[in-house]
Amino acid sequence: MRDLTLLTDLYQLTMMYGYSKNSQLNKTAVFDVFYRGVGNNYAVACGLEQVIEYIENLRFSKEDLDYLRSLKLFDEDFMQLLADFKFSGDIYAVPEGTVIFPQEPILTVKARLFEAQLIETAILCILNHQTLIATKAAKIVYAAKGGAVAEFGLRRAQGPDAGIYGARAAIIAGCASTSNVLAGKLFDVPVSGTHAHSWVMSFDSELDAFRAYARMYPDSCLLLVDTYNTLTSGVPNAITVFKELREAGHKPLGIRLDSGDLAYLSREARAMLDEAGFPDVKIFASGDIDENVLMSLDSQNAKIDCWGIGTKLITSQDCPSLGGVYKLAAIEKEGVMVPKLKMSDTPAKITNPGLKKIVRIFDKNTGKAIADLIALKDENFEGLDKIEIFHPDFTWKRKVVTNFYVKDLNVDIVKDGKVVYKRPTVKEIAAYHKECYSQFWNEYKRLLNPHIYKVDLSEKLYNLKHKLLNEYSE
């Protein structure tokens, strides 16, 4: 694990310095991480494992301290505080793979203000990126309607870390494999890939190239057929090689289309393969695909079984930023935690005060999610026969829920500076995500005009928020 201690904004350090000079060094504070929803009606929480690794390795080295001294911004008393720095607070969060919604606290930090301030930037950097890519991948996998999706955006990712951890996030959100060999090794996830156009072009003929590849991988032969002419050259040559494989006792895997009119070419290729006696040969497709292209191809009756998706997934091209934030929710005053709220002329930027949790309400008959409540952490909803929920802005929109059960989504991650969370593997997280995703009706997951899932405030939190709003407005 790399030392990421200085992966922070300078103003975090200047604020820490200020806290040390203004008797705020040991005050306890609570910060929430959440996103405001721009571009995403839901998101898939991701990146918690890397946050834990960051916290575990958080310490200022001699080289770090020497560099900070060179800035001539801090005195030696502060340097000693940094030399002794170790995170000693609490963190709780939703597990990776959880479907989350705007304003919900994905992760909460309760620690000395001095400690909690430092870790803001790195936590946001990690969670914002992986949650963004996991969310994009979830939408693509949903649009693929059961067709396997392979992530292979490494060459288009914005740097090695984006490629590695973007692949991790994509697998968690449902992608079947990645082309990224390092990600495969690091996270023990499936890798996939065959050959490029350069392979075909390096031989005297396309048929020679296909035969050479088939000799190497006779039981997993997948041929890229659009180097020259898909229907007059690529597919016929692939069929010739597939027949030779079958005669030798092997079963060909498929063909890949990487350009052109994928709907038309896949229909024609399917007909040619079926006529030649290869109805089980799969058609793979790639080439600037995303969930919108997938929907369009489905409406055109494209005959594509599996997908390779790179650029638009690994960069989340249509929504390049999650917009997650880290906001103060409470601070200690004379030994008591005092709820805090950020005011704003932009209503969406007004925060929710206090130490909170997410409660998900499920229908007992279907097991499907009905609504979420953002509630204060000490509230208990177990054993209730009914619960009334209401829109946090349009409070006349109310619903009485019966025949339900509830689940607290947040789990303890760090207590008193020690990791208490049993970290699942990437494969286990992906399985959890699949289960979580299935708990929502398709109306909430559809890509065009999705139904808005109810995320309300508990009555107790609502009253606290409006009490503070009224106090701050006086």
GROMACS .gro file of C-alpha atoms in nm:
model
  474
    1MET     CA    1   0.000   0.000   0.000
    2ARG     CA    2   0.137   0.339  -0.097
    3ASP     CA    3   0.174   0.613   0.161
    4LEU     CA    4  -0.117   0.847   0.087
    5THR     CA    5  -0.089   1.062   0.398
    6LEU     CA    6  -0.014   1.379   0.199
    7LEU     CA    7  -0.298   1.303  -0.045
    8THR     CA    8  -0.488   1.598   0.093
    9ASP     CA    9  -0.566   1.959   0.014
   10LEU     CA   10  -0.339   2.217   0.173
   11TYR     CA   11  -0.631   2.386   0.346
   12GLN     CA   12  -0.693   2.072   0.551
   13LEU     CA   13  -0.349   2.119   0.702
   14THR     CA   14  -0.389   2.492   0.756
   15MET     CA   15  -0.721   2.426   0.932
   16MET     CA   16  -0.559   2.158   1.146
   17TYR     CA   17  -0.289   2.409   1.235
   18GLY     CA   18  -0.560   2.657   1.326
   19TYR     CA   19  -0.740   2.403   1.545
   20SER     CA   20  -0.415   2.339   1.733
   21LYS     CA   21  -0.379   2.713   1.802
   22ASN     CA   22  -0.742   2.778   1.901
   23SER     CA   23  -0.820   2.514   2.164
   24GLN     CA   24  -1.008   2.295   1.916
   25LEU     CA   25  -0.748   2.022   1.884
   26ASN     CA   26  -0.936   1.756   2.082
   27LYS     CA   27  -1.296   1.848   2.005
   28THR     CA   28  -1.496   1.556   1.868
   29ALA     CA   29  -1.664   1.617   1.535
   30VAL     CA   30  -1.895   1.421   1.305
   31PHE     CA   31  -1.867   1.440   0.925
   32ASP     CA   32  -2.090   1.274   0.664
   33VAL     CA   33  -2.003   1.170   0.310
   34PHE     CA   34  -2.297   1.185   0.069
   35TYR     CA   35  -2.373   1.287  -0.287
   36ARG     CA   36  -2.628   1.537  -0.407
   37GLY     CA   37  -2.759   1.344  -0.705
   38VAL     CA   38  -2.647   1.537  -1.012
   39GLY     CA   39  -2.673   1.294  -1.305
   40ASN     CA   40  -2.759   0.989  -1.094
   41ASN     CA   41  -3.097   0.898  -0.949
   42TYR     CA   42  -2.919   0.620  -0.760
   43ALA     CA   43  -2.559   0.515  -0.703
   44VAL     CA   44  -2.365   0.204  -0.601
   45ALA     CA   45  -2.139   0.261  -0.301
   46CYS     CA   46  -1.784   0.153  -0.374
   47GLY     CA   47  -1.429   0.214  -0.251
   48LEU     CA   48  -1.464   0.133   0.120
   49GLU     CA   49  -1.180  -0.123   0.113
   50GLN     CA   50  -0.937   0.143  -0.013
   51VAL     CA   51  -1.059   0.390   0.251
   52ILE     CA   52  -0.981   0.131   0.518
   53GLU     CA   53  -0.633   0.074   0.373
   54TYR     CA   54  -0.575   0.449   0.371
   55ILE     CA   55  -0.678   0.486   0.736
   56GLU     CA   56  -0.463   0.190   0.843
   57ASN     CA   57  -0.152   0.341   0.679
   58LEU     CA   58  -0.209   0.700   0.784
   59ARG     CA   59   0.110   0.842   0.935
   60PHE     CA   60   0.348   1.126   0.857
   61SER     CA   61   0.693   1.006   0.756
   62LYS     CA   62   1.015   1.199   0.810
   63GLU     CA   63   1.011   1.287   0.439
   64ASP     CA   64   0.653   1.417   0.472
   65LEU     CA   65   0.746   1.633   0.768
   66ASP     CA   66   1.056   1.769   0.599
   67TYR     CA   67   0.848   1.869   0.298
   68LEU     CA   68   0.588   2.041   0.515
   69ARG     CA   69   0.861   2.230   0.701
   70SER     CA   70   0.989   2.356   0.367
   71LEU     CA   71   0.653   2.528   0.307
   72LYS     CA   72   0.724   2.754   0.606
   73LEU     CA   73   0.357   2.755   0.708
   74PHE     CA   74   0.372   2.562   1.036
   75ASP     CA   75   0.568   2.575   1.361
   76GLU     CA   76   0.753   2.288   1.529
   77ASP     CA   77   0.477   2.224   1.781
   78PHE     CA   78   0.247   2.142   1.490
   79MET     CA   79   0.515   1.930   1.328
   80GLN     CA   80   0.533   1.723   1.647
   81LEU     CA   81   0.155   1.677   1.644
   82LEU     CA   82   0.182   1.543   1.291
   83ALA     CA   83   0.474   1.318   1.382
   84ASP     CA   84   0.255   1.159   1.652
   85PHE     CA   85  -0.056   1.147   1.431
   86LYS     CA   86  -0.265   0.830   1.430
   87PHE     CA   87  -0.636   0.803   1.352
   88SER     CA   88  -0.816   0.720   1.676
   89GLY     CA   89  -1.179   0.780   1.585
   90ASP     CA   90  -1.481   0.589   1.457
   91ILE     CA   91  -1.605   0.528   1.105
   92TYR     CA   92  -1.926   0.361   1.000
   93ALA     CA   93  -2.054   0.321   0.646
   94VAL     CA   94  -2.281   0.130   0.411
   95PRO     CA   95  -2.116  -0.187   0.275
   96GLU     CA   96  -1.970  -0.169  -0.075
   97GLY     CA   97  -2.221  -0.266  -0.339
   98THR     CA   98  -2.514  -0.106  -0.156
   99VAL     CA   99  -2.758   0.090  -0.372
  100ILE     CA  100  -2.771   0.442  -0.230
  101PHE     CA  101  -2.954   0.765  -0.306
  102PRO     CA  102  -2.888   1.141  -0.289
  103GLN     CA  103  -2.831   1.293   0.056
  104GLU     CA  104  -2.785   0.955   0.224
  105PRO     CA  105  -2.472   0.927   0.443
  106ILE     CA  106  -2.252   0.675   0.263
  107LEU     CA  107  -1.983   0.701   0.529
  108THR     CA  108  -1.964   0.885   0.861
  109VAL     CA  109  -1.653   0.986   1.056
  110LYS     CA  110  -1.664   1.058   1.428
  111ALA     CA  111  -1.325   1.165   1.552
  112ARG     CA  112  -1.119   1.449   1.689
  113LEU     CA  113  -1.173   1.749   1.465
  114PHE     CA  114  -0.796   1.752   1.409
  115GLU     CA  115  -0.809   1.398   1.267
  116ALA     CA  116  -1.142   1.415   1.085
  117GLN     CA  117  -1.035   1.724   0.892
  118LEU     CA  118  -0.722   1.565   0.746
  119ILE     CA  119  -0.894   1.262   0.593
  120GLU     CA  120  -1.167   1.446   0.402
  121THR     CA  121  -0.985   1.483   0.070
  122ALA     CA  122  -0.854   1.128   0.038
  123ILE     CA  123  -1.187   0.971   0.140
  124LEU     CA  124  -1.373   1.179  -0.118
  125CYS     CA  125  -1.113   1.102  -0.385
  126ILE     CA  126  -1.151   0.728  -0.327
  127LEU     CA  127  -1.527   0.705  -0.278
  128ASN     CA  128  -1.623   0.955  -0.548
  129HIS     CA  129  -1.431   0.771  -0.818
  130GLN     CA  130  -1.519   0.411  -0.742
  131THR     CA  131  -1.884   0.490  -0.665
  132LEU     CA  132  -1.909   0.680  -0.993
  133ILE     CA  133  -1.771   0.391  -1.200
  134ALA     CA  134  -1.972   0.128  -1.012
  135THR     CA  135  -2.287   0.329  -1.078
  136LYS     CA  136  -2.214   0.356  -1.450
  137ALA     CA  137  -2.135  -0.015  -1.467
  138ALA     CA  138  -2.459  -0.105  -1.289
  139LYS     CA  139  -2.660   0.087  -1.548
  140ILE     CA  140  -2.472  -0.077  -1.835
  141VAL     CA  141  -2.515  -0.425  -1.689
  142TYR     CA  142  -2.887  -0.357  -1.639
  143ALA     CA  143  -2.923  -0.244  -2.001
  144ALA     CA  144  -2.740  -0.557  -2.122
  145LYS     CA  145  -3.039  -0.767  -2.004
  146GLY     CA  146  -2.837  -1.064  -1.892
  147GLY     CA  147  -2.567  -1.045  -2.157
  148ALA     CA  148  -2.222  -1.072  -2.004
  149VAL     CA  149  -2.035  -0.739  -1.988
  150ALA     CA  150  -1.655  -0.733  -1.998
  151GLU     CA  151  -1.485  -0.414  -1.878
  152PHE     CA  152  -1.185  -0.319  -2.088
  153GLY     CA  153  -1.130   0.052  -2.049
  154LEU     CA  154  -0.774   0.048  -1.913
  155ARG     CA  155  -0.616   0.216  -2.216
  156ARG     CA  156  -0.873   0.497  -2.197
  157ALA     CA  157  -0.873   0.542  -1.821
  158GLN     CA  158  -0.743   0.864  -1.670
  159GLY     CA  159  -0.428   0.705  -1.535
  160PRO     CA  160  -0.330   0.367  -1.384
  161ASP     CA  161  -0.525   0.409  -1.059
  162ALA     CA  162  -0.842   0.496  -1.247
  163GLY     CA  163  -0.794   0.188  -1.463
  164ILE     CA  164  -0.722  -0.047  -1.172
  165TYR     CA  165  -0.986   0.071  -0.928
  166GLY     CA  166  -1.235   0.144  -1.205
  167ALA     CA  167  -1.208  -0.222  -1.305
  168ARG     CA  168  -1.265  -0.321  -0.942
  169ALA     CA  169  -1.577  -0.104  -0.923
  170ALA     CA  170  -1.708  -0.241  -1.252
  171ILE     CA  171  -1.676  -0.601  -1.133
  172ILE     CA  172  -1.855  -0.516  -0.808
  173ALA     CA  173  -2.143  -0.363  -1.006
  174GLY     CA  174  -2.193  -0.670  -1.220
  175CYS     CA  175  -1.935  -0.687  -1.499
  176ALA     CA  176  -1.833  -1.047  -1.563
  177SER     CA  177  -1.464  -0.980  -1.631
  178THR     CA  178  -1.199  -0.720  -1.701
  179SER     CA  179  -0.922  -0.694  -1.959
  180ASN     CA  180  -0.699  -0.544  -1.688
  181VAL     CA  181  -0.453  -0.816  -1.589
  182LEU     CA  182  -0.319  -0.628  -1.286
  183ALA     CA  183  -0.674  -0.577  -1.156
  184GLY     CA  184  -0.736  -0.947  -1.210
  185LYS     CA  185  -0.432  -1.032  -1.000
  186LEU     CA  186  -0.496  -0.775  -0.725
  187PHE     CA  187  -0.865  -0.854  -0.676
  188ASP     CA  188  -0.882  -1.219  -0.787
  189VAL     CA  189  -1.144  -1.148  -1.055
  190PRO     CA  190  -1.185  -1.299  -1.405
  191VAL     CA  191  -0.984  -1.153  -1.692
  192SER     CA  192  -1.079  -1.179  -2.057
  193GLY     CA  193  -0.949  -1.087  -2.402
  194THR     CA  194  -0.856  -1.243  -2.733
  195HIS     CA  195  -0.671  -1.062  -3.011
  196ALA     CA  196  -0.662  -0.723  -3.183
  197HIS     CA  197  -0.682  -0.612  -3.545
  198SER     CA  198  -0.303  -0.598  -3.548
  199TRP     CA  199  -0.294  -0.977  -3.505
  200VAL     CA  200  -0.495  -1.023  -3.823
  201MET     CA  201  -0.299  -0.759  -4.012
  202SER     CA  202   0.036  -0.916  -3.919
  203PHE     CA  203  -0.044  -1.229  -4.126
  204ASP     CA  204  -0.054  -1.264  -4.504
  205SER     CA  205  -0.426  -1.330  -4.489
  206GLU     CA  206  -0.716  -1.311  -4.244
  207LEU     CA  207  -0.769  -1.686  -4.274
  208ASP     CA  208  -0.406  -1.753  -4.181
  209ALA     CA  209  -0.446  -1.531  -3.876
  210PHE     CA  210  -0.764  -1.706  -3.766
  211ARG     CA  211  -0.610  -2.052  -3.811
  212ALA     CA  212  -0.302  -1.954  -3.612
  213TYR     CA  213  -0.515  -1.824  -3.327
  214ALA     CA  214  -0.734  -2.135  -3.333
  215ARG     CA  215  -0.426  -2.356  -3.305
  216MET     CA  216  -0.326  -2.179  -2.985
  217TYR     CA  217  -0.672  -2.168  -2.826
  218PRO     CA  218  -0.881  -2.444  -2.985
  219ASP     CA  219  -1.131  -2.464  -2.698
  220SER     CA  220  -1.178  -2.092  -2.643
  221CYS     CA  221  -1.150  -1.956  -2.996
  222LEU     CA  222  -1.310  -1.613  -3.035
  223LEU     CA  223  -1.223  -1.432  -3.357
  224LEU     CA  224  -1.235  -1.060  -3.436
  225VAL     CA  225  -1.406  -1.045  -3.775
  226ASP     CA  226  -1.416  -0.678  -3.880
  227THR     CA  227  -1.053  -0.607  -3.975
  228TYR     CA  228  -1.133  -0.603  -4.347
  229ASN     CA  229  -1.494  -0.681  -4.437
  230THR     CA  230  -1.717  -0.835  -4.174
  231LEU     CA  231  -1.972  -1.017  -4.389
  232THR     CA  232  -1.773  -1.102  -4.704
  233SER     CA  233  -1.445  -1.192  -4.536
  234GLY     CA  234  -1.446  -1.202  -4.155
  235VAL     CA  235  -1.749  -1.416  -4.081
  236PRO     CA  236  -1.693  -1.662  -4.373
  237ASN     CA  237  -1.328  -1.710  -4.269
  238ALA     CA  238  -1.433  -1.760  -3.908
  239ILE     CA  239  -1.685  -2.023  -4.017
  240THR     CA  240  -1.413  -2.203  -4.215
  241VAL     CA  241  -1.193  -2.218  -3.906
  242PHE     CA  242  -1.484  -2.319  -3.684
  243LYS     CA  243  -1.559  -2.613  -3.912
  244GLU     CA  244  -1.194  -2.719  -3.892
  245LEU     CA  245  -1.209  -2.695  -3.512
  246ARG     CA  246  -1.526  -2.900  -3.497
  247GLU     CA  247  -1.375  -3.171  -3.719
  248ALA     CA  248  -1.083  -3.185  -3.476
  249GLY     CA  249  -1.321  -3.232  -3.181
  250HIS     CA  250  -1.321  -2.875  -3.048
  251LYS     CA  251  -1.606  -2.632  -2.988
  252PRO     CA  252  -1.553  -2.269  -3.106
  253LEU     CA  253  -1.654  -1.991  -2.870
  254GLY     CA  254  -1.757  -1.695  -3.088
  255ILE     CA  255  -1.689  -1.393  -3.305
  256ARG     CA  256  -1.643  -1.029  -3.210
  257LEU     CA  257  -1.773  -0.721  -3.389
  258ASP     CA  258  -1.591  -0.398  -3.311
  259SER     CA  259  -1.725  -0.150  -3.565
  260GLY     CA  260  -1.997  -0.071  -3.815
  261ASP     CA  261  -2.373  -0.109  -3.782
  262LEU     CA  262  -2.376  -0.355  -3.495
  263ALA     CA  263  -2.749  -0.424  -3.518
  264TYR     CA  264  -2.738  -0.509  -3.890
  265LEU     CA  265  -2.405  -0.690  -3.881
  266SER     CA  266  -2.504  -0.902  -3.581
  267ARG     CA  267  -2.830  -1.010  -3.742
  268GLU     CA  268  -2.654  -1.105  -4.065
  269ALA     CA  269  -2.369  -1.279  -3.884
  270ARG     CA  270  -2.617  -1.472  -3.669
  271ALA     CA  271  -2.796  -1.597  -3.980
  272MET     CA  272  -2.468  -1.702  -4.141
  273LEU     CA  273  -2.348  -1.885  -3.830
  274ASP     CA  274  -2.682  -2.062  -3.782
  275GLU     CA  275  -2.693  -2.169  -4.146
  276ALA     CA  276  -2.340  -2.308  -4.116
  277GLY     CA  277  -2.444  -2.517  -3.818
  278PHE     CA  278  -2.310  -2.302  -3.533
  279PRO     CA  279  -2.618  -2.183  -3.341
  280ASP     CA  280  -2.424  -2.197  -3.012
  281VAL     CA  281  -2.140  -1.972  -3.129
  282LYS     CA  282  -2.168  -1.641  -2.941
  283ILE     CA  283  -2.155  -1.295  -3.093
  284PHE     CA  284  -1.954  -1.045  -2.890
  285ALA     CA  285  -1.967  -0.671  -2.962
  286SER     CA  286  -1.754  -0.373  -2.865
  287GLY     CA  287  -1.693  -0.019  -2.986
  288ASP     CA  288  -1.800   0.295  -2.792
  289ILE     CA  289  -2.096   0.126  -2.626
  290ASP     CA  290  -2.286   0.242  -2.321
  291GLU     CA  291  -2.631   0.182  -2.174
  292ASN     CA  292  -2.797   0.410  -2.429
  293VAL     CA  293  -2.641   0.224  -2.722
  294LEU     CA  294  -2.747  -0.103  -2.561
  295MET     CA  295  -3.108   0.013  -2.542
  296SER     CA  296  -3.097   0.122  -2.906
  297LEU     CA  297  -2.949  -0.209  -3.021
  298ASP     CA  298  -3.211  -0.401  -2.826
  299SER     CA  299  -3.487  -0.204  -2.999
  300GLN     CA  300  -3.331  -0.298  -3.335
  301ASN     CA  301  -3.334  -0.672  -3.253
  302ALA     CA  302  -2.956  -0.697  -3.252
  303LYS     CA  303  -2.827  -1.053  -3.211
  304ILE     CA  304  -2.549  -0.990  -2.962
  305ASP     CA  305  -2.479  -1.216  -2.666
  306CYS     CA  306  -2.192  -1.047  -2.483
  307TRP     CA  307  -2.044  -0.701  -2.462
  308GLY     CA  308  -1.701  -0.547  -2.428
  309ILE     CA  309  -1.726  -0.193  -2.294
  310GLY     CA  310  -1.436   0.041  -2.237
  311THR     CA  311  -1.421   0.418  -2.274
  312LYS     CA  312  -1.774   0.516  -2.176
  313LEU     CA  313  -1.768   0.291  -1.872
  314ILE     CA  314  -1.422   0.357  -1.729
  315THR     CA  315  -1.462   0.736  -1.769
  316SER     CA  316  -1.836   0.749  -1.692
  317GLN     CA  317  -1.840   0.968  -1.998
  318ASP     CA  318  -2.186   1.121  -1.966
  319CYS     CA  319  -2.149   1.195  -1.593
  320PRO     CA  320  -1.778   1.240  -1.514
  321SER     CA  321  -1.818   1.336  -1.147
  322LEU     CA  322  -2.027   1.191  -0.865
  323GLY     CA  323  -2.023   1.513  -0.668
  324GLY     CA  324  -1.981   1.351  -0.328
  325VAL     CA  325  -1.917   1.588  -0.037
  326TYR     CA  326  -1.791   1.568   0.323
  327LYS     CA  327  -1.989   1.789   0.559
  328LEU     CA  328  -1.979   1.863   0.930
  329ALA     CA  329  -2.292   1.729   1.104
  330ALA     CA  330  -2.210   1.771   1.473
  331ILE     CA  331  -1.936   1.902   1.700
  332GLU     CA  332  -1.856   1.875   2.068
  333LYS     CA  333  -1.927   2.169   2.297
  334GLU     CA  334  -1.859   2.139   2.670
  335GLY     CA  335  -1.870   1.762   2.645
  336VAL     CA  336  -2.198   1.748   2.453
  337MET     CA  337  -2.238   1.672   2.080
  338VAL     CA  338  -2.417   1.967   1.920
  339PRO     CA  339  -2.588   1.906   1.582
  340LYS     CA  340  -2.471   2.133   1.301
  341LEU     CA  341  -2.633   2.230   0.973
  342LYS     CA  342  -2.497   2.410   0.669
  343MET     CA  343  -2.732   2.681   0.537
  344SER     CA  344  -2.744   2.773   0.169
  345ASP     CA  345  -2.947   2.978  -0.076
  346THR     CA  346  -2.943   2.661  -0.285
  347PRO     CA  347  -3.188   2.426  -0.108
  348ALA     CA  348  -3.008   2.111  -0.229
  349LYS     CA  349  -2.695   2.228  -0.044
  350ILE     CA  350  -2.862   2.251   0.297
  351THR     CA  351  -2.728   1.960   0.499
  352ASN     CA  352  -2.891   1.727   0.750
  353PRO     CA  353  -2.767   1.766   1.109
  354GLY     CA  354  -2.663   1.517   1.373
  355LEU     CA  355  -2.529   1.163   1.387
  356LYS     CA  356  -2.740   0.971   1.136
  357LYS     CA  357  -2.805   0.636   0.972
  358ILE     CA  358  -2.997   0.499   0.674
  359VAL     CA  359  -3.298   0.278   0.741
  360ARG     CA  360  -3.436   0.083   0.442
  361ILE     CA  361  -3.801  -0.023   0.457
  362PHE     CA  362  -3.900  -0.347   0.280
  363ASP     CA  363  -4.234  -0.496   0.189
  364LYS     CA  364  -4.275  -0.826   0.377
  365ASN     CA  365  -4.464  -0.992   0.091
  366THR     CA  366  -4.229  -0.910  -0.196
  367GLY     CA  367  -3.900  -0.837  -0.022
  368LYS     CA  368  -3.874  -0.524  -0.237
  369ALA     CA  369  -3.756  -0.190  -0.103
  370ILE     CA  370  -4.035   0.062  -0.038
  371ALA     CA  371  -3.845   0.367   0.086
  372ASP     CA  372  -3.541   0.485   0.281
  373LEU     CA  373  -3.538   0.695   0.593
  374ILE     CA  374  -3.244   0.913   0.687
  375ALA     CA  375  -3.280   0.900   1.064
  376LEU     CA  376  -3.086   0.992   1.375
  377LYS     CA  377  -2.856   0.713   1.482
  378ASP     CA  378  -3.030   0.644   1.813
  379GLU     CA  379  -3.374   0.594   1.657
  380ASN     CA  380  -3.524   0.246   1.662
  381PHE     CA  381  -3.786   0.133   1.411
  382GLU     CA  382  -3.791  -0.237   1.498
  383GLY     CA  383  -4.122  -0.385   1.612
  384LEU     CA  384  -4.347  -0.110   1.478
  385ASP     CA  385  -4.680  -0.212   1.321
  386LYS     CA  386  -4.686   0.092   1.095
  387ILE     CA  387  -4.471   0.383   1.003
  388GLU     CA  388  -4.566   0.712   0.839
  389ILE     CA  389  -4.320   0.852   0.588
  390PHE     CA  390  -4.338   1.192   0.424
  391HIS     CA  391  -4.155   1.390   0.157
  392PRO     CA  392  -3.889   1.608   0.324
  393ASP     CA  393  -3.982   1.914   0.116
  394PHE     CA  394  -4.347   1.857   0.025
  395THR     CA  395  -4.461   1.727   0.361
  396TRP     CA  396  -4.823   1.685   0.250
  397LYS     CA  397  -4.701   1.388   0.046
  398ARG     CA  398  -4.739   1.115   0.307
  399LYS     CA  399  -4.771   0.737   0.315
  400VAL     CA  400  -4.851   0.498   0.597
  401VAL     CA  401  -4.653   0.176   0.555
  402THR     CA  402  -4.773  -0.152   0.706
  403ASN     CA  403  -4.661  -0.514   0.671
  404PHE     CA  404  -4.298  -0.414   0.647
  405TYR     CA  405  -3.958  -0.483   0.795
  406VAL     CA  406  -3.661  -0.250   0.828
  407LYS     CA  407  -3.287  -0.282   0.791
  408ASP     CA  408  -3.019  -0.043   0.914
  409LEU     CA  409  -2.776  -0.010   0.624
  410ASN     CA  410  -2.478   0.133   0.811
  411VAL     CA  411  -2.220  -0.097   0.971
  412ASP     CA  412  -1.924  -0.021   1.197
  413ILE     CA  413  -1.591  -0.002   1.013
  414VAL     CA  414  -1.344   0.152   1.260
  415LYS     CA  415  -1.384   0.185   1.638
  416ASP     CA  416  -1.134   0.385   1.843
  417GLY     CA  417  -0.891   0.375   1.552
  418LYS     CA  418  -0.907  -0.004   1.507
  419VAL     CA  419  -1.067  -0.176   1.208
  420VAL     CA  420  -1.357  -0.392   1.329
  421TYR     CA  421  -1.508  -0.470   0.989
  422LYS     CA  422  -1.457  -0.810   0.830
  423ARG     CA  423  -1.355  -0.718   0.478
  424PRO     CA  424  -1.523  -0.920   0.204
  425THR     CA  425  -1.355  -1.017  -0.123
  426VAL     CA  426  -1.446  -0.841  -0.446
  427LYS     CA  427  -1.642  -1.149  -0.554
  428GLU     CA  428  -1.837  -1.144  -0.226
  429ILE     CA  429  -1.908  -0.772  -0.268
  430ALA     CA  430  -2.031  -0.834  -0.623
  431ALA     CA  431  -2.267  -1.106  -0.497
  432TYR     CA  432  -2.396  -0.872  -0.226
  433HIS     CA  433  -2.452  -0.597  -0.483
  434LYS     CA  434  -2.648  -0.834  -0.707
  435GLU     CA  435  -2.877  -0.921  -0.416
  436CYS     CA  436  -2.915  -0.555  -0.316
  437TYR     CA  437  -2.990  -0.447  -0.673
  438SER     CA  438  -3.259  -0.715  -0.706
  439GLN     CA  439  -3.447  -0.562  -0.410
  440PHE     CA  440  -3.557  -0.267  -0.624
  441TRP     CA  441  -3.840  -0.269  -0.877
  442ASN     CA  442  -3.733  -0.207  -1.237
  443GLU     CA  443  -3.928   0.120  -1.234
  444TYR     CA  444  -3.651   0.266  -1.017
  445LYS     CA  445  -3.369   0.121  -1.229
  446ARG     CA  446  -3.493   0.201  -1.578
  447LEU     CA  447  -3.271   0.434  -1.773
  448LEU     CA  448  -3.532   0.669  -1.916
  449ASN     CA  449  -3.762   0.857  -1.678
  450PRO     CA  450  -3.705   0.633  -1.376
  451HIS     CA  451  -3.955   0.640  -1.095
  452ILE     CA  452  -3.816   0.845  -0.805
  453TYR     CA  453  -3.742   0.626  -0.505
  454LYS     CA  454  -3.862   0.771  -0.175
  455VAL     CA  455  -3.584   0.897   0.050
  456ASP     CA  456  -3.741   1.074   0.346
  457LEU     CA  457  -3.627   1.212   0.678
  458SER     CA  458  -3.750   1.061   1.001
  459GLU     CA  459  -3.984   1.290   1.189
  460LYS     CA  460  -3.725   1.337   1.461
  461LEU     CA  461  -3.454   1.439   1.213
  462TYR     CA  462  -3.697   1.659   1.019
  463ASN     CA  463  -3.791   1.847   1.336
  464LEU     CA  464  -3.426   1.890   1.437
  465LYS     CA  465  -3.335   2.021   1.093
  466HIS     CA  466  -3.613   2.278   1.088
  467LYS     CA  467  -3.542   2.385   1.445
  468LEU     CA  468  -3.185   2.468   1.339
  469LEU     CA  469  -3.300   2.633   1.018
  470ASN     CA  470  -3.525   2.861   1.219
  471GLU     CA  471  -3.248   2.938   1.469
  472TYR     CA  472  -2.996   3.021   1.196
  473SER     CA  473  -3.248   3.241   1.015
  474GLU     CA  474  -3.313   3.463   1.316
   0.00000   0.00000   0.00000
